[in-house]
């Protein structure tokens, strides 16, 4: 067994053990869903960072840096910008509402604010869309193990899926936050050394620039290749209203915790955005003929760094993907148990029954995520689908519900339908690229907001 594989598997086993140990403290659904609403700034910060720095932010973004150059910054940077809005505008208000009415999921909020119908539609859309991001994380884990062992990517996807499902099913949010805290310490420590070591191994930054593409677009910060500021439109709204992130905010003990924990997460994301961008450029200089750009990070870690540092870097990247996948699993399992089972099928379900369903749905979602990962074409492709659907479907109902009291159920439902239909229409017509600055995500959000505003104004003026 190679050093890299031994470190990777050992670290993954440590995370599973920690999650199972924390699972002994989960006594009811409140512990599983919102960690008893006892999270302080440190734990909230670490669990958000673990959720946000995953496959897209490591394997995917490094691949974008390899392919497109410095404009790849916007993939992670957009998440940081969206997180600032969550920290200081949406998050504190949402936490207050959740604490006041003992809400456990975003579906709870949507039913209370609008109707059970809105809740049901969102649950169905989220289950379809969220499985794509779960698959994206496991695809990345599989690609890392593929480089380390030479085995097919689906083998790594299965190993990652089993590890994630095991520790999350046992501990829920209460267990995941401690696993995430461990990951944060290792991740920050490893990445502090990766960039200088990678640049040094390439012969210095001057050598990297000399061997990288001379195309000016490769060095254009705003737009180059398929990357650029357009990610702000697609990604930032998703990091404001993501049910998985909002449910972590539900677990905060007060508003100060939200502002500090989510705010520090945003600052770290804005800084971390430079890491995969630079690593991708270095990988392009060292391995210009790499056929799959999403193998840039594992290839660089395995072949161009000191063995021990590369091994820990691979382990951190592999388990980072797993940790982000547990955030998605959290969203899926709590949504099915609280929003579908208790919300529609059995409103009088006991706390223990809901907890049992949550754990069962976590195992089912984990299995489906692995199945999707085997068929998923790429990390970024999987994540792009999810982020677009999430933003278009939820941004207007959640933000309007918090800040515009006159918006009612009809406006929320219609805006969702119009936004999703126009998004899908433009996606099909343009093969997902949009036309100029008008991307599917921009058209969907703008049309949903315009529909909601117009219907609210007309109703206020007495028109049907």
Tab-separated table of C-alpha atoms in Angstrom:
chain	number	residue	atom	x	y	z
A	1	UNK	CA	0.000	0.000	0.000
A	2	UNK	CA	1.366	3.442	-0.963
A	3	UNK	CA	1.959	6.196	1.598
A	4	UNK	CA	-0.717	8.385	-0.001
A	5	UNK	CA	-3.348	5.645	0.101
A	6	UNK	CA	-2.495	4.712	3.713
A	7	UNK	CA	-2.810	8.324	4.908
A	8	UNK	CA	-6.019	8.850	2.922
A	9	UNK	CA	-7.783	5.748	4.249
A	10	UNK	CA	-6.512	6.268	7.809
A	11	UNK	CA	-7.774	9.838	7.924
A	12	UNK	CA	-11.155	8.823	6.499
A	13	UNK	CA	-11.437	6.092	9.163
A	14	UNK	CA	-10.665	8.660	11.880
A	15	UNK	CA	-13.523	10.854	10.688
A	16	UNK	CA	-15.953	7.942	10.624
A	17	UNK	CA	-14.913	6.968	14.162
A	18	UNK	CA	-15.444	10.510	15.444
A	19	UNK	CA	-18.885	10.708	13.830
A	20	UNK	CA	-19.960	7.370	15.290
A	21	UNK	CA	-18.730	8.386	18.749
A	22	UNK	CA	-20.685	11.661	18.612
A	23	UNK	CA	-23.746	9.733	17.460
A	24	UNK	CA	-24.124	8.307	20.977
A	25	UNK	CA	-25.215	11.768	22.141
A	26	UNK	CA	-28.054	12.088	19.629
A	27	UNK	CA	-31.237	11.451	21.589
A	28	UNK	CA	-33.870	13.034	19.372
A	29	UNK	CA	-34.615	14.821	16.104
A	30	UNK	CA	-33.712	18.233	17.556
A	31	UNK	CA	-30.153	17.022	18.161
A	32	UNK	CA	-30.000	15.411	14.719
A	33	UNK	CA	-31.477	18.357	12.770
A	34	UNK	CA	-30.179	21.505	14.539
A	35	UNK	CA	-27.641	20.231	17.126
A	36	UNK	CA	-29.947	21.378	19.925
A	37	UNK	CA	-29.489	25.023	18.740
A	38	UNK	CA	-26.276	25.160	20.777
A	39	UNK	CA	-23.627	25.875	18.114
A	40	UNK	CA	-21.171	28.650	18.969
A	41	UNK	CA	-19.238	30.771	16.416
A	42	UNK	CA	-16.321	28.317	16.169
A	43	UNK	CA	-18.364	25.211	15.410
A	44	UNK	CA	-20.706	27.096	13.060
A	45	UNK	CA	-17.691	28.491	11.218
A	46	UNK	CA	-16.029	25.095	10.860
A	47	UNK	CA	-19.147	23.259	9.697
A	48	UNK	CA	-19.909	25.965	7.105
A	49	UNK	CA	-16.350	25.946	5.778
A	50	UNK	CA	-16.468	22.154	5.513
A	51	UNK	CA	-19.763	22.409	3.628
A	52	UNK	CA	-18.523	25.140	1.283
A	53	UNK	CA	-15.003	23.917	0.509
A	54	UNK	CA	-15.712	20.680	-1.255
A	55	UNK	CA	-15.376	19.078	-4.649
A	56	UNK	CA	-16.187	22.238	-6.568
A	57	UNK	CA	-13.780	24.334	-4.491
A	58	UNK	CA	-10.844	21.917	-4.711
A	59	UNK	CA	-10.890	19.378	-7.555
A	60	UNK	CA	-13.349	21.355	-9.693
A	61	UNK	CA	-11.889	24.852	-9.169
A	62	UNK	CA	-8.317	23.622	-9.658
A	63	UNK	CA	-9.479	22.102	-12.924
A	64	UNK	CA	-10.945	25.472	-13.893
A	65	UNK	CA	-7.636	27.167	-13.008
A	66	UNK	CA	-5.851	24.619	-15.212
A	67	UNK	CA	-8.228	25.241	-18.112
A	68	UNK	CA	-9.182	28.934	-17.804
A	69	UNK	CA	-6.512	30.639	-15.665
A	70	UNK	CA	-7.034	33.372	-13.073
A	71	UNK	CA	-10.751	33.854	-13.809
A	72	UNK	CA	-11.296	30.542	-11.976
A	73	UNK	CA	-11.161	32.656	-8.756
A	74	UNK	CA	-14.831	33.480	-9.255
A	75	UNK	CA	-16.010	29.924	-8.605
A	76	UNK	CA	-15.087	30.029	-4.904
A	77	UNK	CA	-15.039	33.833	-4.643
A	78	UNK	CA	-18.722	34.004	-5.593
A	79	UNK	CA	-19.517	31.648	-2.720
A	80	UNK	CA	-17.698	34.026	-0.370
A	81	UNK	CA	-19.682	37.018	-1.631
A	82	UNK	CA	-22.963	35.150	-1.189
A	83	UNK	CA	-21.883	34.106	2.309
A	84	UNK	CA	-21.437	37.764	3.301
A	85	UNK	CA	-25.101	38.376	2.468
A	86	UNK	CA	-26.059	35.312	4.501
A	87	UNK	CA	-23.941	36.456	7.452
A	88	UNK	CA	-25.280	39.965	7.849
A	89	UNK	CA	-28.689	40.124	6.148
A	90	UNK	CA	-30.528	36.841	5.629
A	91	UNK	CA	-28.932	34.591	8.266
A	92	UNK	CA	-29.731	36.496	11.484
A	93	UNK	CA	-33.329	37.104	10.416
A	94	UNK	CA	-33.817	33.456	9.463
A	95	UNK	CA	-32.305	32.232	12.740
A	96	UNK	CA	-34.712	34.435	14.724
A	97	UNK	CA	-37.715	33.020	12.893
A	98	UNK	CA	-36.474	29.438	13.286
A	99	UNK	CA	-35.847	29.831	17.022
A	100	UNK	CA	-39.169	31.583	17.651
A	101	UNK	CA	-41.267	28.912	15.942
A	102	UNK	CA	-38.993	25.874	16.563
A	103	UNK	CA	-38.360	25.320	12.860
A	104	UNK	CA	-36.004	22.532	11.806
A	105	UNK	CA	-35.869	22.835	8.009
A	106	UNK	CA	-36.354	25.425	5.292
A	107	UNK	CA	-39.510	23.495	4.411
A	108	UNK	CA	-40.851	24.311	7.898
A	109	UNK	CA	-40.269	27.991	7.158
A	110	UNK	CA	-41.891	27.891	3.710
A	111	UNK	CA	-45.018	26.175	5.047
A	112	UNK	CA	-45.368	28.643	7.900
A	113	UNK	CA	-44.747	31.655	5.680
A	114	UNK	CA	-46.766	30.488	2.665
A	115	UNK	CA	-48.486	27.107	2.538
A	116	UNK	CA	-47.991	23.358	2.589
A	117	UNK	CA	-48.155	23.379	-1.212
A	118	UNK	CA	-45.047	25.573	-1.476
A	119	UNK	CA	-43.285	23.260	0.927
A	120	UNK	CA	-44.187	20.186	-1.114
A	121	UNK	CA	-43.012	21.614	-4.428
A	122	UNK	CA	-39.705	22.700	-2.936
A	123	UNK	CA	-39.126	19.277	-1.362
A	124	UNK	CA	-39.573	17.531	-4.717
A	125	UNK	CA	-37.338	19.961	-6.601
A	126	UNK	CA	-34.658	19.809	-3.925
A	127	UNK	CA	-34.506	16.031	-3.944
A	128	UNK	CA	-33.948	15.983	-7.694
A	129	UNK	CA	-31.481	18.881	-7.737
A	130	UNK	CA	-29.614	18.067	-4.542
A	131	UNK	CA	-28.713	14.559	-5.643
A	132	UNK	CA	-26.618	16.176	-8.388
A	133	UNK	CA	-24.393	18.007	-5.904
A	134	UNK	CA	-24.045	14.872	-3.775
A	135	UNK	CA	-22.952	13.017	-6.901
A	136	UNK	CA	-20.531	15.837	-7.728
A	137	UNK	CA	-18.733	15.478	-4.390
A	138	UNK	CA	-18.429	11.711	-4.796
A	139	UNK	CA	-17.217	12.046	-8.390
A	140	UNK	CA	-14.365	14.224	-7.093
A	141	UNK	CA	-13.512	11.740	-4.343
A	142	UNK	CA	-13.451	8.995	-6.951
A	143	UNK	CA	-11.083	10.935	-9.208
A	144	UNK	CA	-8.656	11.487	-6.341
A	145	UNK	CA	-8.578	7.781	-5.517
A	146	UNK	CA	-8.249	6.994	-9.225
A	147	UNK	CA	-4.989	8.944	-9.395
A	148	UNK	CA	-3.677	7.412	-6.155
A	149	UNK	CA	-4.501	3.770	-6.872
A	150	UNK	CA	-5.149	3.520	-10.591
A	151	UNK	CA	-8.558	2.005	-9.848
A	152	UNK	CA	-11.675	3.240	-11.694
A	153	UNK	CA	-13.187	6.431	-10.274
A	154	UNK	CA	-16.361	4.633	-9.207
A	155	UNK	CA	-14.379	2.683	-6.590
A	156	UNK	CA	-13.443	5.915	-4.807
A	157	UNK	CA	-17.008	7.184	-5.107
A	158	UNK	CA	-18.263	4.091	-3.297
A	159	UNK	CA	-15.633	4.353	-0.534
A	160	UNK	CA	-16.414	8.033	-0.024
A	161	UNK	CA	-20.148	7.395	-0.047
A	162	UNK	CA	-19.905	4.642	2.581
A	163	UNK	CA	-17.713	6.751	4.884
A	164	UNK	CA	-19.962	9.822	4.609
A	165	UNK	CA	-23.178	7.872	5.143
A	166	UNK	CA	-21.781	6.006	8.155
A	167	UNK	CA	-20.747	8.971	10.279
A	168	UNK	CA	-23.607	11.260	9.270
A	169	UNK	CA	-26.350	8.671	9.812
A	170	UNK	CA	-25.069	8.123	13.342
A	171	UNK	CA	-24.560	11.696	14.462
A	172	UNK	CA	-26.538	14.052	12.204
A	173	UNK	CA	-25.558	17.712	12.520
A	174	UNK	CA	-24.277	17.200	16.071
A	175	UNK	CA	-21.744	14.637	14.849
A	176	UNK	CA	-20.957	16.290	11.527
A	177	UNK	CA	-19.849	19.590	13.077
A	178	UNK	CA	-17.110	17.863	15.099
A	179	UNK	CA	-15.912	15.920	12.066
A	180	UNK	CA	-15.941	19.220	10.169
A	181	UNK	CA	-13.903	20.924	12.906
A	182	UNK	CA	-11.239	18.216	12.594
A	183	UNK	CA	-11.239	18.621	8.830
A	184	UNK	CA	-10.850	22.403	9.103
A	185	UNK	CA	-7.700	22.122	11.213
A	186	UNK	CA	-6.084	19.634	8.827
A	187	UNK	CA	-7.252	21.431	5.703
A	188	UNK	CA	-5.976	24.884	6.682
A	189	UNK	CA	-2.662	23.437	7.849
A	190	UNK	CA	-2.108	21.480	4.636
A	191	UNK	CA	-3.107	24.239	2.213
A	192	UNK	CA	-0.806	26.752	3.943
A	193	UNK	CA	2.104	24.649	2.624
A	194	UNK	CA	0.716	23.481	-0.713
A	195	UNK	CA	1.058	26.666	-2.768
A	196	UNK	CA	4.672	27.554	-1.868
A	197	UNK	CA	5.693	23.899	-2.242
A	198	UNK	CA	3.969	23.581	-5.631
A	199	UNK	CA	5.461	26.825	-6.981
A	200	UNK	CA	8.907	25.868	-5.705
A	201	UNK	CA	8.613	22.429	-7.291
A	202	UNK	CA	7.789	24.084	-10.620
A	203	UNK	CA	10.948	26.204	-10.478
A	204	UNK	CA	9.423	29.417	-9.148
A	205	UNK	CA	6.553	31.634	-10.276
A	206	UNK	CA	8.530	32.978	-13.222
A	207	UNK	CA	8.921	29.468	-14.560
A	208	UNK	CA	5.194	28.818	-14.070
A	209	UNK	CA	4.263	31.937	-16.056
A	210	UNK	CA	6.751	31.075	-18.788
A	211	UNK	CA	5.263	27.593	-19.251
A	212	UNK	CA	1.595	28.571	-18.894
A	213	UNK	CA	-0.516	29.634	-21.917
A	214	UNK	CA	0.407	33.034	-23.353
A	215	UNK	CA	-3.215	33.790	-24.293
A	216	UNK	CA	-4.205	37.086	-22.575
A	217	UNK	CA	-7.595	35.578	-21.714
A	218	UNK	CA	-5.815	33.054	-19.479
A	219	UNK	CA	-4.600	35.942	-17.305
A	220	UNK	CA	-7.831	37.970	-17.398
A	221	UNK	CA	-9.323	38.079	-13.900
A	222	UNK	CA	-12.853	38.962	-15.011
A	223	UNK	CA	-13.415	36.412	-17.759
A	224	UNK	CA	-11.399	33.710	-19.473
A	225	UNK	CA	-12.468	30.512	-21.166
A	226	UNK	CA	-15.653	29.302	-19.530
A	227	UNK	CA	-14.959	30.993	-16.160
A	228	UNK	CA	-15.378	34.519	-14.834
A	229	UNK	CA	-17.713	36.914	-13.097
A	230	UNK	CA	-20.766	35.094	-14.477
A	231	UNK	CA	-20.291	32.581	-11.651
A	232	UNK	CA	-21.413	35.370	-9.307
A	233	UNK	CA	-24.900	35.204	-10.802
A	234	UNK	CA	-25.081	31.426	-10.703
A	235	UNK	CA	-23.418	30.740	-7.336
A	236	UNK	CA	-23.826	33.687	-4.947
A	237	UNK	CA	-27.632	33.381	-4.552
A	238	UNK	CA	-27.291	29.655	-3.824
A	239	UNK	CA	-24.989	30.402	-0.883
A	240	UNK	CA	-27.559	32.832	0.519
A	241	UNK	CA	-30.575	30.506	0.479
A	242	UNK	CA	-29.162	26.960	0.398
A	243	UNK	CA	-31.358	24.828	2.711
A	244	UNK	CA	-28.297	22.945	3.947
A	245	UNK	CA	-26.543	26.159	4.975
A	246	UNK	CA	-29.670	27.756	6.441
A	247	UNK	CA	-30.321	24.665	8.557
A	248	UNK	CA	-26.813	24.979	9.973
A	249	UNK	CA	-27.658	28.599	10.805
A	250	UNK	CA	-30.749	27.261	12.623
A	251	UNK	CA	-28.321	25.489	14.963
A	252	UNK	CA	-26.651	28.760	16.061
A	253	UNK	CA	-27.329	29.820	19.633
A	254	UNK	CA	-27.806	33.553	18.812
A	255	UNK	CA	-27.524	36.211	16.094
A	256	UNK	CA	-23.975	37.136	17.104
A	257	UNK	CA	-22.940	33.547	16.401
A	258	UNK	CA	-24.426	33.813	12.900
A	259	UNK	CA	-22.661	37.080	12.094
A	260	UNK	CA	-19.285	35.898	13.391
A	261	UNK	CA	-19.412	32.256	12.254
A	262	UNK	CA	-20.861	32.860	8.783
A	263	UNK	CA	-18.842	36.074	8.330
A	264	UNK	CA	-15.515	34.356	9.063
A	265	UNK	CA	-16.549	31.594	6.674
A	266	UNK	CA	-17.097	34.233	3.977
A	267	UNK	CA	-13.685	35.838	4.561
A	268	UNK	CA	-11.957	32.456	4.411
A	269	UNK	CA	-13.730	31.599	1.133
A	270	UNK	CA	-12.675	34.906	-0.450
A	271	UNK	CA	-9.063	34.161	0.466
A	272	UNK	CA	-9.184	30.443	-0.313
A	273	UNK	CA	-10.443	31.218	-3.827
A	274	UNK	CA	-6.863	31.999	-4.830
A	275	UNK	CA	-5.606	28.542	-3.775
A	276	UNK	CA	-7.213	26.266	-6.407
A	277	UNK	CA	-6.739	28.971	-9.045
A	278	UNK	CA	-2.966	29.066	-8.442
A	279	UNK	CA	-2.656	25.285	-8.089
A	280	UNK	CA	-4.462	24.856	-11.413
A	281	UNK	CA	-2.088	27.265	-13.163
A	282	UNK	CA	0.918	25.443	-11.688
A	283	UNK	CA	-0.519	22.085	-12.783
A	284	UNK	CA	-1.002	23.475	-16.326
A	285	UNK	CA	2.659	24.505	-16.420
A	286	UNK	CA	3.857	21.093	-15.225
A	287	UNK	CA	1.332	18.841	-17.012
A	288	UNK	CA	0.146	20.728	-20.118
A	289	UNK	CA	-1.004	17.554	-21.854
A	290	UNK	CA	-3.343	16.357	-19.092
A	291	UNK	CA	-6.448	15.090	-20.879
A	292	UNK	CA	-8.918	15.558	-17.999
A	293	UNK	CA	-8.532	19.001	-16.396
A	294	UNK	CA	-10.383	17.800	-13.281
A	295	UNK	CA	-7.450	15.484	-12.551
A	296	UNK	CA	-5.137	18.509	-12.205
A	297	UNK	CA	-5.214	18.655	-8.389
A	298	UNK	CA	-4.687	14.949	-7.587
A	299	UNK	CA	-2.017	14.703	-10.300
A	300	UNK	CA	-0.127	17.681	-8.857
A	301	UNK	CA	-0.393	16.396	-5.276
A	302	UNK	CA	0.771	12.910	-6.165
A	303	UNK	CA	3.620	13.715	-8.555
A	304	UNK	CA	5.039	17.167	-7.828
A	305	UNK	CA	5.162	17.635	-4.038
A	306	UNK	CA	7.178	16.047	-1.216
A	307	UNK	CA	5.593	12.607	-0.618
A	308	UNK	CA	4.259	13.237	2.901
A	309	UNK	CA	2.828	16.685	2.050
A	310	UNK	CA	1.273	15.301	-1.116
A	311	UNK	CA	-0.231	12.409	0.839
A	312	UNK	CA	-1.829	14.727	3.388
A	313	UNK	CA	-2.993	17.004	0.591
A	314	UNK	CA	-4.727	14.093	-1.137
A	315	UNK	CA	-6.246	12.960	2.158
A	316	UNK	CA	-7.494	16.484	2.881
A	317	UNK	CA	-8.974	16.818	-0.620
A	318	UNK	CA	-10.624	13.377	-0.457
A	319	UNK	CA	-12.184	13.927	2.958
A	320	UNK	CA	-13.101	17.522	2.094
A	321	UNK	CA	-15.306	16.119	-0.649
A	322	UNK	CA	-16.827	13.691	1.850
A	323	UNK	CA	-17.461	16.477	4.385
A	324	UNK	CA	-19.230	18.620	1.815
A	325	UNK	CA	-21.247	15.595	0.771
A	326	UNK	CA	-22.418	15.152	4.375
A	327	UNK	CA	-23.876	18.675	4.238
A	328	UNK	CA	-25.867	17.617	1.189
A	329	UNK	CA	-26.923	14.392	2.872
A	330	UNK	CA	-28.054	16.507	5.838
A	331	UNK	CA	-30.245	18.567	3.529
A	332	UNK	CA	-31.776	15.520	1.889
A	333	UNK	CA	-32.441	13.442	5.003
A	334	UNK	CA	-33.907	16.243	7.108
A	335	UNK	CA	-36.043	17.391	4.203
A	336	UNK	CA	-37.522	13.940	3.673
A	337	UNK	CA	-38.077	13.234	7.377
A	338	UNK	CA	-39.403	16.630	8.460
A	339	UNK	CA	-40.902	18.066	5.265
A	340	UNK	CA	-42.328	14.967	3.587
A	341	UNK	CA	-42.838	12.365	6.328
A	342	UNK	CA	-43.990	14.606	9.172
A	343	UNK	CA	-45.269	17.379	6.899
A	344	UNK	CA	-47.474	15.234	4.668
A	345	UNK	CA	-47.500	11.530	5.459
A	346	UNK	CA	-47.707	11.412	9.253
A	347	UNK	CA	-48.177	14.801	10.949
A	348	UNK	CA	-48.544	13.147	14.379
A	349	UNK	CA	-45.239	11.231	14.123
A	350	UNK	CA	-43.260	10.990	17.338
A	351	UNK	CA	-39.792	12.464	17.711
A	352	UNK	CA	-38.167	9.015	17.612
A	353	UNK	CA	-40.120	8.048	14.480
A	354	UNK	CA	-38.902	11.181	12.691
A	355	UNK	CA	-35.327	10.447	13.785
A	356	UNK	CA	-35.612	6.884	12.459
A	357	UNK	CA	-36.907	8.131	9.098
A	358	UNK	CA	-34.125	10.741	8.925
A	359	UNK	CA	-31.471	8.079	9.407
A	360	UNK	CA	-33.113	5.728	6.931
A	361	UNK	CA	-33.424	8.449	4.300
A	362	UNK	CA	-29.755	9.366	4.852
A	363	UNK	CA	-28.751	5.813	3.968
A	364	UNK	CA	-31.040	5.790	0.932
A	365	UNK	CA	-29.768	9.172	-0.276
A	366	UNK	CA	-26.172	8.039	0.190
A	367	UNK	CA	-26.816	5.012	-2.004
A	368	UNK	CA	-28.520	7.130	-4.677
A	369	UNK	CA	-25.671	9.649	-4.585
A	370	UNK	CA	-23.158	6.881	-5.275
A	371	UNK	CA	-25.294	5.604	-8.147
A	372	UNK	CA	-25.511	9.093	-9.666
A	373	UNK	CA	-21.744	9.582	-9.210
A	374	UNK	CA	-20.978	6.516	-11.309
A	375	UNK	CA	-22.883	8.089	-14.209
A	376	UNK	CA	-22.019	11.800	-13.633
A	377	UNK	CA	-19.799	13.259	-16.373
A	378	UNK	CA	-17.910	15.829	-14.307
A	379	UNK	CA	-17.701	17.636	-10.986
A	380	UNK	CA	-18.445	21.131	-12.273
A	381	UNK	CA	-21.198	19.879	-14.575
A	382	UNK	CA	-23.028	18.212	-11.681
A	383	UNK	CA	-22.660	21.193	-9.357
A	384	UNK	CA	-23.711	23.764	-11.955
A	385	UNK	CA	-27.071	22.040	-12.435
A	386	UNK	CA	-27.739	22.035	-8.704
A	387	UNK	CA	-26.719	25.616	-8.002
A	388	UNK	CA	-28.818	26.965	-10.858
A	389	UNK	CA	-31.965	25.088	-9.830
A	390	UNK	CA	-31.470	25.969	-6.168
A	391	UNK	CA	-31.035	29.684	-6.832
A	392	UNK	CA	-33.952	30.009	-9.216
A	393	UNK	CA	-36.357	27.936	-7.138
A	394	UNK	CA	-35.708	29.348	-3.668
A	395	UNK	CA	-34.103	32.779	-3.834
A	396	UNK	CA	-37.256	34.841	-4.391
A	397	UNK	CA	-39.614	32.934	-2.017
A	398	UNK	CA	-37.109	32.981	0.876
A	399	UNK	CA	-35.867	36.570	0.540
A	400	UNK	CA	-39.311	37.987	-0.258
A	401	UNK	CA	-40.797	36.024	2.637
A	402	UNK	CA	-38.307	37.494	5.103
A	403	UNK	CA	-38.347	41.121	3.969
A	404	UNK	CA	-41.612	41.754	2.090
A	405	UNK	CA	-44.675	40.881	4.212
A	406	UNK	CA	-47.151	41.527	1.370
A	407	UNK	CA	-45.874	38.625	-0.732
A	408	UNK	CA	-48.294	35.693	-0.410
A	409	UNK	CA	-48.545	32.072	-1.528
A	410	UNK	CA	-49.766	32.719	-5.078
A	411	UNK	CA	-46.888	35.078	-5.808
A	412	UNK	CA	-44.334	32.649	-4.366
A	413	UNK	CA	-45.633	29.652	-6.321
A	414	UNK	CA	-45.968	31.523	-9.609
A	415	UNK	CA	-42.492	33.038	-9.346
A	416	UNK	CA	-40.995	29.593	-8.765
A	417	UNK	CA	-42.777	28.056	-11.763
A	418	UNK	CA	-41.974	30.944	-14.131
A	419	UNK	CA	-38.346	31.086	-13.040
A	420	UNK	CA	-37.712	27.346	-13.385
A	421	UNK	CA	-39.479	27.055	-16.765
A	422	UNK	CA	-37.592	29.986	-18.305
A	423	UNK	CA	-34.313	28.700	-16.881
A	424	UNK	CA	-34.836	25.265	-18.392
A	425	UNK	CA	-35.959	26.792	-21.690
A	426	UNK	CA	-32.841	28.952	-22.045
A	427	UNK	CA	-30.646	26.078	-20.874
A	428	UNK	CA	-31.976	23.835	-23.648
A	429	UNK	CA	-31.928	26.569	-26.304
A	430	UNK	CA	-28.336	27.611	-25.587
A	431	UNK	CA	-26.857	24.260	-24.456
A	432	UNK	CA	-26.512	25.710	-20.948
A	433	UNK	CA	-24.379	28.709	-21.984
A	434	UNK	CA	-27.003	31.441	-22.250
A	435	UNK	CA	-26.753	34.361	-24.655
A	436	UNK	CA	-24.129	36.950	-23.809
A	437	UNK	CA	-24.534	38.128	-20.221
A	438	UNK	CA	-27.984	36.509	-19.976
A	439	UNK	CA	-27.286	33.130	-18.383
A	440	UNK	CA	-30.034	30.623	-17.475
A	441	UNK	CA	-29.572	31.468	-13.781
A	442	UNK	CA	-29.820	35.227	-14.367
A	443	UNK	CA	-32.925	34.889	-16.522
A	444	UNK	CA	-34.557	32.558	-13.989
A	445	UNK	CA	-33.958	34.735	-10.926
A	446	UNK	CA	-34.811	37.982	-12.718
A	447	UNK	CA	-38.045	36.596	-14.173
A	448	UNK	CA	-39.054	35.086	-10.823
A	449	UNK	CA	-38.444	38.404	-9.029
A	450	UNK	CA	-40.290	40.385	-11.708
A	451	UNK	CA	-43.257	37.990	-11.618
A	452	UNK	CA	-43.448	38.126	-7.826
A	453	UNK	CA	-43.230	41.936	-7.760
A	454	UNK	CA	-45.795	42.441	-10.538
A	455	UNK	CA	-48.347	40.075	-8.981
A	456	UNK	CA	-47.928	41.663	-5.547
A	457	UNK	CA	-48.462	45.171	-6.947
A	458	UNK	CA	-51.511	44.104	-8.959
A	459	UNK	CA	-53.074	42.409	-5.964
A	460	UNK	CA	-52.449	45.498	-3.814
A	461	UNK	CA	-54.304	47.573	-6.418
A	462	UNK	CA	-57.283	45.264	-6.218
A	463	UNK	CA	-56.767	43.332	-9.438
A	464	UNK	CA	-57.118	39.499	-9.495
